[in-house]
Amino acid sequence: MGDRGHILRALSATLVAWQAAGCIDFVEPELPDRGAPAVAQLTVVVSDSGALFLTGEVAPGIAASGLRRALLDDGVRAGGLVLPPTDTTLGGGRRYNVRRNVDPALVASVIEIQAPRVSSTAAAPTVRWPGLRRVDADTVARVAAGELRLHVASTGTAAGTAPEIRQWFLTLFGDRGTFRLGADGPPPDTLVIPARWVPEGPFVRVRLIYQQSGRVSGDAQYVGLMVLDVRLHWTVRRVGGTP
């Protein structure tokens, strides 16, 4: 007992010293409430450059029984691909940060995003939202000092749950400046940019982002927060006028 007493006193003294030095920091873990729904937060970006990006996280949560739900599969389905997770969380969830090369024409299709299946839920949140296509060629000519007109077309309508928010953002990149504009809703079929807003330079690069987002419920026990971001690009070549 004498040796044990010395050991206990030594451990106690060491613990006090560590606490005083700030070496022990007890942080209460963030645990989901019992019965809270599983949540999938997913963002998919599809570009006419031929790239698809997936970022986000899926948290399976804890069922009303008190048991942690399990992922029945952990791949996110997006644009016809099954994309694996890149990390696992302490709570058994998955994180995603994935890039894939795709057919550039994918941006012009109706794009499906489906979260992984989770136990004790009836259905995985799924959206089927329209893409966007560029009507013009990828390089367009603009007469110097003239307005710029770009043309796009939507590729169908949302199937199932429609996006709650739709926004578009147009950015023009020139040699000596950048111009941005945007609005709520889908982009108009014809985007008209007055000459005074077009950056100077023989070439101007243009990017159009059309973003759709919303909350989708597979059922009451599984919620998806989905974002679809489709991107189109042009190169505008100035013709005529002073270089």
Coordinates of N, CA and C in Angstrom, one line a residue:
M1 N 0.8 -1.2 0.0 CA 0.0 0.0 0.0 C 0.9 1.2 0.0
G2 N 2.1 1.1 0.7 CA 2.9 2.3 0.7 C 3.4 2.8 -0.7
D3 N 3.8 1.8 -1.5 CA 4.2 2.2 -2.9 C 3.1 2.7 -3.7
R4 N 1.9 2.1 -3.5 CA 0.7 2.6 -4.2 C 0.3 4.0 -3.9
G5 N 0.5 4.3 -2.5 CA 0.1 5.6 -2.1 C 1.1 6.6 -2.7
H6 N 2.4 6.3 -2.8 CA 3.3 7.2 -3.4 C 3.0 7.4 -4.9
I7 N 2.6 6.3 -5.6 CA 2.3 6.5 -7.0 C 1.1 7.4 -7.2
L8 N 0.0 7.2 -6.4 CA -1.2 8.0 -6.5 C -0.9 9.4 -6.2
R9 N -0.1 9.7 -5.2 CA 0.3 11.1 -4.9 C 1.1 11.7 -6.0
A10 N 2.0 10.9 -6.7 CA 2.8 11.4 -7.8 C 1.9 11.7 -9.0
L11 N 0.9 10.8 -9.3 CA 0.0 11.1 -10.4 C -0.8 12.3 -10.1
S12 N -1.3 12.5 -8.9 CA -2.1 13.6 -8.5 C -1.3 14.9 -8.7
A13 N -0.1 14.9 -8.2 CA 0.8 16.1 -8.4 C 1.0 16.4 -9.8
T14 N 1.2 15.4 -10.6 CA 1.5 15.6 -12.1 C 0.3 16.2 -12.7
L15 N -0.9 15.7 -12.4 CA -2.2 16.2 -13.0 C -2.4 17.7 -12.7
V16 N -2.1 18.0 -11.4 CA -2.3 19.4 -11.0 C -1.3 20.3 -11.7
A17 N -0.1 19.8 -11.9 CA 0.9 20.6 -12.6 C 0.5 20.8 -14.1
W18 N 0.0 19.8 -14.7 CA -0.5 19.9 -16.1 C -1.6 20.9 -16.2
Q19 N -2.6 20.8 -15.3 CA -3.7 21.7 -15.3 C -3.3 23.1 -15.1
A20 N -2.3 23.3 -14.2 CA -1.8 24.7 -14.0 C -1.1 25.2 -15.2
A21 N -0.4 24.4 -15.9 CA 0.3 24.8 -17.1 C -0.6 25.0 -18.3
G22 N -1.9 24.6 -18.2 CA -2.8 24.7 -19.3 C -2.6 23.6 -20.3
C23 N -2.1 22.5 -19.9 CA -1.8 21.4 -20.9 C -3.1 20.6 -21.1
I24 N -4.0 20.7 -20.2 CA -5.3 19.9 -20.4 C -6.4 20.8 -20.6
D25 N -7.1 20.6 -21.7 CA -8.2 21.5 -22.1 C -9.4 20.6 -22.4
F26 N -10.3 20.5 -21.4 CA -11.5 19.6 -21.6 C -12.5 20.4 -22.4
V27 N -12.9 19.9 -23.6 CA -13.9 20.6 -24.4 C -15.0 19.6 -24.6
E28 N -16.2 20.1 -24.3 CA -17.4 19.3 -24.4 C -17.6 19.0 -25.9
P29 N -17.7 17.7 -26.2 CA -17.9 17.4 -27.7 C -19.3 17.8 -28.1
E30 N -19.3 18.2 -29.4 CA -20.6 18.6 -30.0 C -21.3 17.3 -30.5
L31 N -22.4 16.9 -29.8 CA -23.1 15.7 -30.1 C -24.5 16.1 -30.6
P32 N -25.0 15.4 -31.6 CA -26.3 15.7 -32.1 C -27.4 15.3 -31.1
D33 N -28.5 16.0 -31.1 CA -29.6 15.6 -30.2 C -30.2 14.3 -30.7
R34 N -30.8 13.6 -29.7 CA -31.5 12.3 -30.1 C -32.7 12.7 -31.0
G35 N -32.8 12.0 -32.1 CA -33.9 12.2 -33.0 C -33.7 13.3 -34.0
A36 N -32.6 14.1 -33.9 CA -32.3 15.1 -34.9 C -32.1 14.5 -36.3
P37 N -32.5 15.1 -37.3 CA -32.4 14.5 -38.6 C -31.0 14.4 -39.1
A38 N -30.8 13.5 -40.0 CA -29.5 13.4 -40.7 C -29.5 14.6 -41.6
V39 N -28.3 15.2 -41.9 CA -28.1 16.4 -42.7 C -27.0 16.2 -43.7
A40 N -27.4 16.5 -45.0 CA -26.4 16.5 -46.1 C -26.3 18.0 -46.6
Q41 N -25.1 18.5 -46.5 CA -24.8 19.9 -47.0 C -23.8 19.7 -48.2
L42 N -24.3 19.9 -49.4 CA -23.6 19.5 -50.6 C -23.6 20.6 -51.6
T43 N -22.5 21.0 -52.2 CA -22.3 22.0 -53.3 C -21.7 21.3 -54.4
V44 N -22.3 21.4 -55.6 CA -21.8 20.8 -56.8 C -21.6 22.0 -57.8
V45 N -20.4 22.1 -58.4 CA -20.0 23.1 -59.4 C -19.7 22.3 -60.7
V46 N -20.4 22.7 -61.8 CA -20.2 22.1 -63.1 C -19.8 23.2 -64.0
S47 N -18.7 23.0 -64.8 CA -18.2 24.1 -65.7 C -18.1 23.6 -67.1
D48 N -18.3 24.5 -68.1 CA -18.2 24.1 -69.5 C -16.7 23.9 -69.8
S49 N -15.8 24.1 -68.9 CA -14.4 23.8 -69.1 C -14.2 22.3 -68.9
G50 N -15.2 21.5 -68.5 CA -15.1 20.1 -68.4 C -14.7 19.6 -67.0
A51 N -15.1 20.4 -66.0 CA -14.8 20.0 -64.6 C -16.0 20.0 -63.7
L52 N -16.0 19.0 -62.8 CA -17.1 19.0 -61.8 C -16.4 18.9 -60.4
F53 N -16.9 19.8 -59.5 CA -16.4 19.8 -58.1 C -17.5 19.5 -57.2
L54 N -17.2 18.7 -56.1 CA -18.1 18.5 -55.1 C -17.5 18.8 -53.7
T55 N -18.1 19.6 -52.9 CA -17.7 19.9 -51.6 C -18.9 19.7 -50.6
G56 N -18.6 19.4 -49.4 CA -19.7 19.3 -48.4 C -19.5 18.3 -47.3
E57 N -20.6 18.0 -46.6 CA -20.5 17.1 -45.5 C -21.8 16.4 -45.3
V58 N -21.8 15.1 -44.9 CA -23.0 14.4 -44.5 C -22.9 14.0 -43.0
A59 N -23.9 14.3 -42.2 CA -23.9 14.0 -40.8 C -25.1 13.1 -40.5
P60 N -24.9 11.8 -40.2 CA -26.0 10.9 -40.1 C -26.9 11.1 -38.8
G61 N -26.3 11.7 -37.8 CA -27.0 12.0 -36.6 C -27.4 10.7 -35.8
I62 N -28.3 11.0 -34.8 CA -28.8 9.9 -33.9 C -30.3 9.8 -34.0
A63 N -30.7 8.5 -34.1 CA -32.1 8.3 -34.3 C -32.9 8.5 -33.0
A64 N -34.2 8.5 -33.0 CA -35.0 8.6 -31.8 C -34.8 7.5 -30.8
S65 N -34.3 6.4 -31.3 CA -34.0 5.2 -30.4 C -32.7 5.5 -29.5
G66 N -32.0 6.5 -29.9 CA -30.7 6.8 -29.2 C -29.5 6.2 -29.9
L67 N -29.7 5.4 -31.0 CA -28.6 4.7 -31.7 C -28.2 5.7 -32.8
R68 N -26.9 5.7 -33.0 CA -26.3 6.5 -34.1 C -26.7 5.8 -35.4
R69 N -27.2 6.7 -36.3 CA -27.5 6.2 -37.7 C -26.2 5.8 -38.4
A70 N -26.3 4.9 -39.4 CA -25.2 4.5 -40.2 C -25.4 4.9 -41.6
L71 N -24.3 5.2 -42.4 CA -24.4 5.4 -43.8 C -24.5 4.1 -44.5
L72 N -25.5 3.9 -45.3 CA -25.7 2.6 -46.0 C -24.7 2.6 -47.2
D73 N -24.4 3.8 -47.7 CA -23.3 3.9 -48.7 C -22.8 5.4 -48.5
D74 N -21.6 5.7 -48.9 CA -21.1 7.0 -48.6 C -20.7 7.8 -49.9
G75 N -21.2 7.3 -51.0 CA -20.9 8.0 -52.3 C -22.0 9.0 -52.6
V76 N -21.7 10.2 -53.0 CA -22.6 11.2 -53.5 C -22.8 11.0 -55.0
R77 N -24.0 11.0 -55.5 CA -24.2 10.9 -56.9 C -24.5 12.3 -57.5
A78 N -23.6 12.6 -58.5 CA -23.7 14.0 -59.1 C -23.3 13.9 -60.5
G79 N -24.2 14.4 -61.4 CA -23.9 14.4 -62.8 C -23.6 13.1 -63.4
G80 N -24.2 12.0 -62.9 CA -24.0 10.7 -63.4 C -22.8 10.0 -62.8
L81 N -22.1 10.6 -61.9 CA -20.9 10.0 -61.2 C -21.2 9.6 -59.8
V82 N -20.5 8.7 -59.2 CA -20.6 8.4 -57.8 C -19.2 8.8 -57.2
L83 N -19.3 9.8 -56.3 CA -18.1 10.5 -55.8 C -17.9 10.1 -54.4
P84 N -16.7 9.5 -54.1 CA -16.4 9.0 -52.7 C -16.1 10.2 -51.8
P85 N -16.2 9.9 -50.5 CA -15.7 10.9 -49.5 C -14.2 11.0 -49.4
T86 N -13.8 12.1 -48.9 CA -12.3 12.3 -48.7 C -11.9 12.3 -47.3
D87 N -12.9 12.2 -46.4 CA -12.6 12.2 -44.9 C -13.8 11.7 -44.2
T88 N -13.5 11.2 -42.9 CA -14.6 10.7 -42.0 C -14.5 11.5 -40.8
T89 N -15.7 11.9 -40.3 CA -15.8 12.8 -39.1 C -15.9 11.9 -37.8
L90 N -15.7 12.5 -36.7 CA -15.7 11.7 -35.4 C -17.1 11.1 -35.2
G91 N -18.2 11.8 -35.7 CA -19.5 11.3 -35.5 C -20.0 10.3 -36.5
G92 N -19.0 9.8 -37.4 CA -19.4 8.8 -38.4 C -19.9 9.4 -39.7
G93 N -19.8 10.7 -39.8 CA -20.2 11.4 -41.1 C -19.1 11.3 -42.1
R94 N -19.3 12.0 -43.2 CA -18.3 12.0 -44.3 C -18.2 13.5 -44.8
R95 N -16.9 13.8 -45.2 CA -16.7 15.1 -45.8 C -16.2 14.8 -47.3
Y96 N -16.5 15.8 -48.1 CA -16.3 15.6 -49.6 C -15.5 16.9 -50.1
N97 N -14.5 16.6 -50.8 CA -13.8 17.7 -51.6 C -13.2 17.0 -52.8
V98 N -14.0 16.9 -53.8 CA -13.6 16.0 -55.0 C -13.7 16.8 -56.3
R99 N -12.8 16.5 -57.2 CA -12.8 17.1 -58.5 C -12.8 16.0 -59.5
R100 N -13.6 16.1 -60.6 CA -13.6 15.1 -61.7 C -13.6 15.8 -63.0
N101 N -13.0 15.2 -64.0 CA -13.1 15.7 -65.4 C -14.4 15.1 -65.9
V102 N -15.2 15.9 -66.6 CA -16.4 15.5 -67.2 C -16.6 16.0 -68.6
D103 N -17.6 15.5 -69.3 CA -17.9 16.0 -70.6 C -18.3 17.5 -70.5
P104 N -17.7 18.4 -71.2 CA -18.2 19.8 -71.1 C -19.7 20.0 -71.3
A105 N -20.3 19.1 -72.1 CA -21.7 19.3 -72.4 C -22.6 19.0 -71.1
L106 N -22.0 18.4 -70.1 CA -22.8 18.1 -68.9 C -23.4 19.4 -68.3
V107 N -22.8 20.5 -68.4 CA -23.3 21.8 -67.9 C -24.6 22.1 -68.5
A108 N -24.9 21.7 -69.7 CA -26.2 22.0 -70.4 C -27.3 21.0 -70.1
S109 N -27.1 20.0 -69.2 CA -28.1 19.0 -69.0 C -28.8 19.3 -67.7
V110 N -29.9 18.5 -67.5 CA -30.5 18.5 -66.1 C -29.6 17.7 -65.2
I111 N -29.1 18.3 -64.1 CA -28.1 17.7 -63.3 C -28.7 17.1 -62.0
E112 N -28.5 15.9 -61.7 CA -29.0 15.2 -60.5 C -28.0 15.2 -59.4
I113 N -28.4 15.5 -58.2 CA -27.5 15.4 -57.1 C -28.3 14.6 -56.0
Q114 N -27.7 13.5 -55.6 CA -28.3 12.6 -54.6 C -27.4 12.3 -53.5
A115 N -27.8 12.6 -52.2 CA -27.0 12.4 -51.0 C -26.9 10.9 -50.8
P116 N -25.9 10.4 -50.0 CA -25.8 9.0 -49.6 C -27.1 8.6 -48.8
R117 N -27.3 7.3 -48.9 CA -28.4 6.7 -48.1 C -28.0 6.5 -46.6
V118 N -28.9 6.8 -45.7 CA -28.7 6.7 -44.3 C -29.7 5.8 -43.7
S119 N -29.3 4.9 -42.7 CA -30.2 4.0 -42.0 C -31.2 4.8 -41.3
S120 N -32.4 4.2 -41.1 CA -33.5 4.7 -40.3 C -34.1 6.0 -41.0
T121 N -33.9 6.1 -42.3 CA -34.5 7.1 -43.1 C -35.1 6.5 -44.3
A122 N -36.2 7.1 -44.9 CA -36.9 6.5 -46.0 C -36.2 6.8 -47.3
A123 N -35.7 8.0 -47.5 CA -35.1 8.3 -48.8 C -34.0 9.3 -48.7
A124 N -33.1 9.3 -49.6 CA -32.0 10.2 -49.6 C -32.4 11.5 -50.3
P125 N -32.1 12.7 -49.8 CA -32.5 13.9 -50.5 C -31.9 13.9 -51.9
T126 N -32.7 14.3 -52.9 CA -32.3 14.3 -54.3 C -32.8 15.5 -55.0
V127 N -32.0 16.2 -55.8 CA -32.5 17.2 -56.7 C -32.2 16.9 -58.1
R128 N -33.0 17.5 -59.0 CA -32.7 17.4 -60.5 C -33.0 18.8 -61.0
W129 N -31.9 19.6 -61.1 CA -32.1 21.0 -61.5 C -31.5 21.3 -62.9
P130 N -32.0 22.2 -63.6 CA -31.5 22.5 -65.0 C -30.2 23.1 -65.0
G131 N -29.4 22.8 -66.1 CA -28.2 23.4 -66.4 C -28.4 24.6 -67.3
L132 N -27.3 25.0 -67.9 CA -27.4 26.2 -68.8 C -26.4 26.0 -69.9
R133 N -26.8 26.4 -71.1 CA -25.9 26.3 -72.3 C -25.6 27.6 -72.9
R134 N -24.4 27.7 -73.4 CA -24.0 28.9 -74.2 C -24.5 28.8 -75.6
V135 N -25.2 29.8 -76.1 CA -25.7 29.8 -77.5 C -24.6 30.3 -78.4
D136 N -23.8 31.2 -78.0 CA -22.7 31.8 -78.8 C -21.6 30.7 -78.9
A137 N -20.7 31.0 -79.7 CA -19.4 30.3 -79.7 C -18.6 30.7 -78.5
D138 N -17.5 29.9 -78.2 CA -16.8 30.3 -77.0 C -16.0 31.5 -77.2
T139 N -15.8 32.0 -78.4 CA -15.1 33.2 -78.7 C -16.0 34.1 -79.5
V140 N -16.3 35.3 -79.1 CA -17.2 36.2 -79.8 C -16.5 37.5 -80.1
A141 N -16.9 38.1 -81.2 CA -16.3 39.4 -81.6 C -17.2 40.6 -81.1
R142 N -16.6 41.6 -80.7 CA -17.3 42.8 -80.3 C -16.6 44.0 -80.9
V143 N -17.4 44.8 -81.6 CA -16.9 46.0 -82.3 C -16.5 47.0 -81.2
A144 N -15.3 47.6 -81.3 CA -14.8 48.6 -80.3 C -15.9 49.6 -80.1
A145 N -16.0 50.0 -78.8 CA -17.0 51.0 -78.3 C -18.4 50.6 -78.5
G146 N -18.7 49.3 -78.8 CA -20.0 48.8 -79.0 C -20.4 48.0 -77.7
E147 N -21.7 47.8 -77.5 CA -22.2 47.0 -76.4 C -21.9 45.6 -76.7
L148 N -21.9 44.8 -75.6 CA -21.6 43.3 -75.7 C -22.9 42.6 -75.4
R149 N -23.2 41.6 -76.3 CA -24.4 40.8 -76.1 C -23.9 39.3 -76.1
L150 N -24.4 38.7 -75.0 CA -24.1 37.2 -74.9 C -25.4 36.5 -74.7
H151 N -25.5 35.3 -75.3 CA -26.7 34.5 -75.3 C -26.6 33.2 -74.7
V152 N -27.6 32.8 -73.9 CA -27.7 31.6 -73.2 C -29.1 31.0 -73.2
A153 N -29.2 29.7 -72.9 CA -30.5 29.1 -72.9 C -30.5 28.1 -71.7
S154 N -31.6 28.0 -71.0 CA -31.8 27.0 -70.0 C -32.1 25.7 -70.6
T155 N -31.8 24.6 -69.9 CA -31.9 23.3 -70.4 C -33.0 22.5 -69.6
G156 N -34.2 23.0 -69.7 CA -35.3 22.3 -69.0 C -35.7 23.0 -67.7
T157 N -36.5 22.3 -66.9 CA -37.0 22.8 -65.7 C -36.7 21.8 -64.6
A158 N -36.8 22.3 -63.3 CA -36.5 21.4 -62.2 C -37.5 20.3 -62.1
A159 N -37.0 19.1 -61.8 CA -37.9 17.9 -61.6 C -37.9 17.6 -60.2
G160 N -39.1 17.6 -59.6 CA -39.3 17.4 -58.2 C -39.2 18.7 -57.4
T161 N -38.4 18.8 -56.4 CA -38.3 20.0 -55.6 C -37.6 21.1 -56.3
A162 N -38.2 22.2 -56.5 CA -37.6 23.3 -57.2 C -36.7 24.0 -56.3
P163 N -35.6 24.7 -56.8 CA -34.7 25.5 -56.0 C -35.5 26.6 -55.3
E164 N -35.1 26.9 -54.1 CA -35.7 28.0 -53.3 C -35.1 29.3 -53.7
I165 N -33.8 29.3 -54.1 CA -33.1 30.5 -54.4 C -32.4 30.3 -55.8
R166 N -32.5 31.3 -56.7 CA -31.8 31.3 -57.9 C -31.1 32.6 -58.1
Q167 N -29.9 32.6 -58.5 CA -29.1 33.8 -58.7 C -28.1 33.6 -59.8
W168 N -27.8 34.8 -60.5 CA -26.7 34.7 -61.5 C -25.8 35.8 -61.3
F169 N -24.5 35.6 -61.7 CA -23.4 36.5 -61.5 C -22.5 36.5 -62.7
L170 N -22.4 37.6 -63.4 CA -21.6 37.8 -64.6 C -20.3 38.6 -64.2
T171 N -19.2 38.1 -64.6 CA -17.9 38.8 -64.4 C -17.1 38.9 -65.7
L172 N -16.7 40.2 -66.0 CA -15.8 40.5 -67.1 C -14.4 40.8 -66.6
F173 N -13.4 40.1 -67.2 CA -12.1 40.3 -66.8 C -11.3 41.0 -67.9
G174 N -10.7 42.2 -67.7 CA -10.0 42.8 -68.7 C -8.5 43.1 -68.3
D175 N -7.7 43.7 -69.2 CA -6.3 43.9 -68.9 C -6.2 44.9 -67.7
R176 N -7.1 45.9 -67.6 CA -7.0 46.9 -66.6 C -8.3 47.1 -65.8
G177 N -8.9 46.0 -65.5 CA -10.1 46.2 -64.7 C -11.0 45.0 -64.8
T178 N -12.0 44.9 -63.9 CA -13.0 43.9 -63.8 C -14.4 44.5 -63.6
F179 N -15.4 43.9 -64.2 CA -16.7 44.4 -64.0 C -17.6 43.3 -63.6
R180 N -18.5 43.5 -62.7 CA -19.4 42.5 -62.2 C -20.9 43.0 -62.2
L181 N -21.8 42.1 -62.5 CA -23.2 42.3 -62.3 C -23.9 41.0 -62.1
G182 N -25.1 41.1 -61.5 CA -25.9 39.9 -61.2 C -27.3 40.3 -60.8
A183 N -28.1 39.3 -60.6 CA -29.5 39.5 -60.1 C -30.1 38.2 -59.6
D184 N -31.2 38.3 -58.9 CA -31.9 37.1 -58.5 C -32.7 36.5 -59.7
G185 N -33.0 35.2 -59.6 CA -33.7 34.5 -60.7 C -32.7 33.9 -61.7
P186 N -33.2 33.2 -62.7 CA -32.3 32.7 -63.7 C -31.8 33.8 -64.6
P187 N -30.7 33.6 -65.3 CA -30.2 34.7 -66.2 C -31.1 34.9 -67.4
P188 N -31.2 36.1 -67.9 CA -32.0 36.3 -69.1 C -31.3 35.6 -70.3
D189 N -32.1 35.3 -71.4 CA -31.6 34.7 -72.6 C -30.5 35.5 -73.2
T190 N -30.7 36.9 -73.2 CA -29.7 37.8 -73.8 C -29.1 38.7 -72.7
L191 N -27.8 38.6 -72.5 CA -27.2 39.5 -71.5 C -26.5 40.6 -72.2
V192 N -27.0 41.8 -71.9 CA -26.5 43.0 -72.6 C -25.7 43.9 -71.7
I193 N -24.4 44.1 -72.1 CA -23.5 44.9 -71.3 C -23.1 46.1 -72.1
P194 N -23.5 47.3 -71.6 CA -23.2 48.5 -72.3 C -21.6 48.7 -72.4
A195 N -21.2 49.4 -73.5 CA -19.8 49.5 -73.8 C -19.0 50.1 -72.7
R196 N -19.6 51.1 -71.9 CA -18.8 51.7 -70.8 C -18.5 50.8 -69.7
W197 N -19.2 49.6 -69.6 CA -18.9 48.6 -68.6 C -18.0 47.5 -69.0
V198 N -17.7 47.5 -70.3 CA -16.8 46.4 -70.8 C -15.3 46.8 -70.5
P199 N -14.5 46.1 -69.8 CA -13.1 46.4 -69.5 C -12.3 46.6 -70.8
E200 N -11.3 47.5 -70.7 CA -10.5 47.7 -71.8 C -9.6 46.5 -72.1
G201 N -9.1 46.5 -73.4 CA -8.2 45.4 -73.8 C -8.7 44.8 -75.0
P202 N -7.7 44.2 -75.8 CA -8.1 43.5 -77.0 C -8.9 42.2 -76.8
F203 N -8.8 41.6 -75.6 CA -9.5 40.4 -75.2 C -10.1 40.6 -73.8
V204 N -11.3 40.1 -73.7 CA -12.0 40.2 -72.3 C -12.5 38.8 -72.0
R205 N -12.2 38.3 -70.9 CA -12.7 37.0 -70.5 C -14.0 37.2 -69.7
V206 N -14.9 36.3 -69.9 CA -16.2 36.4 -69.3 C -16.6 35.1 -68.6
R207 N -17.1 35.2 -67.4 CA -17.6 34.0 -66.7 C -19.1 34.3 -66.2
L208 N -20.0 33.4 -66.4 CA -21.3 33.5 -66.0 C -21.6 32.3 -65.0
I209 N -22.0 32.7 -63.8 CA -22.3 31.7 -62.8 C -23.8 31.7 -62.6
Y210 N -24.5 30.5 -62.7 CA -25.9 30.4 -62.4 C -26.0 29.4 -61.2
Q211 N -26.5 30.0 -60.1 CA -26.5 29.2 -58.8 C -28.0 29.0 -58.4
Q212 N -28.2 27.7 -58.1 CA -29.5 27.3 -57.6 C -29.3 26.6 -56.2
S213 N -30.2 26.8 -55.3 CA -30.0 26.2 -53.9 C -31.4 26.1 -53.3
G214 N -31.4 25.2 -52.3 CA -32.6 25.0 -51.5 C -32.5 23.8 -50.5
R215 N -33.5 23.8 -49.7 CA -33.6 22.7 -48.7 C -34.5 21.6 -49.2
V216 N -34.0 20.4 -49.2 CA -34.8 19.2 -49.7 C -34.9 18.2 -48.6
S217 N -36.0 17.6 -48.4 CA -36.2 16.6 -47.4 C -36.5 15.2 -48.1
G218 N -35.6 14.2 -47.9 CA -36.0 12.9 -48.3 C -37.1 12.4 -47.5
D219 N -37.1 12.6 -46.2 CA -38.3 12.5 -45.3 C -37.9 13.3 -44.1
A220 N -38.8 13.2 -43.0 CA -38.6 14.1 -41.9 C -37.3 13.8 -41.1
Q221 N -36.7 12.6 -41.4 CA -35.4 12.2 -40.7 C -34.2 12.5 -41.5
Y222 N -34.3 13.1 -42.7 CA -33.1 13.4 -43.5 C -33.3 14.6 -44.3
V223 N -32.5 15.6 -44.1 CA -32.6 16.9 -44.8 C -31.4 17.2 -45.6
G224 N -31.6 17.7 -46.8 CA -30.5 18.0 -47.7 C -30.5 19.5 -47.9
L225 N -29.3 20.2 -47.8 CA -29.1 21.6 -48.1 C -28.2 21.6 -49.4
M226 N -28.8 21.8 -50.5 CA -28.2 21.5 -51.8 C -27.9 22.8 -52.6
V227 N -26.7 22.9 -53.2 CA -26.4 24.0 -54.1 C -25.8 23.4 -55.4
L228 N -26.4 23.9 -56.5 CA -25.9 23.6 -57.8 C -25.4 24.9 -58.5
D229 N -24.1 24.9 -58.9 CA -23.5 26.1 -59.5 C -23.0 25.7 -60.9
V230 N -23.6 26.2 -61.9 CA -23.1 25.9 -63.3 C -22.4 27.2 -63.8
R231 N -21.4 26.9 -64.6 CA -20.5 28.0 -65.1 C -20.3 28.0 -66.6
L232 N -20.4 29.1 -67.2 CA -20.1 29.2 -68.6 C -19.1 30.3 -68.8
H233 N -18.3 30.2 -69.9 CA -17.2 31.1 -70.2 C -17.2 31.5 -71.6
W234 N -16.8 32.7 -71.9 CA -16.5 33.3 -73.2 C -15.2 34.0 -73.2
T235 N -14.6 34.1 -74.4 CA -13.6 35.1 -74.7 C -14.1 36.1 -75.7
V236 N -14.0 37.3 -75.4 CA -14.6 38.4 -76.2 C -13.4 39.1 -76.9
R237 N -13.4 39.1 -78.2 CA -12.3 39.7 -79.0 C -12.8 41.0 -79.6
R238 N -12.0 42.1 -79.3 CA -12.4 43.4 -79.9 C -11.9 43.5 -81.3
V239 N -12.8 44.0 -82.2 CA -12.5 44.2 -83.6 C -12.7 45.7 -83.9
G240 N -11.8 46.2 -84.7 CA -11.9 47.6 -85.1 C -11.5 48.6 -84.0
G241 N -11.4 49.8 -84.3 CA -11.1 50.8 -83.3 C -9.6 50.9 -83.0
T242 N -9.2 51.7 -82.0 CA -7.9 51.9 -81.7 C -7.4 50.8 -80.8
P243 N -6.3 50.1 -81.0 CA -5.8 49.0 -80.2 C -5.4 49.5 -78.8

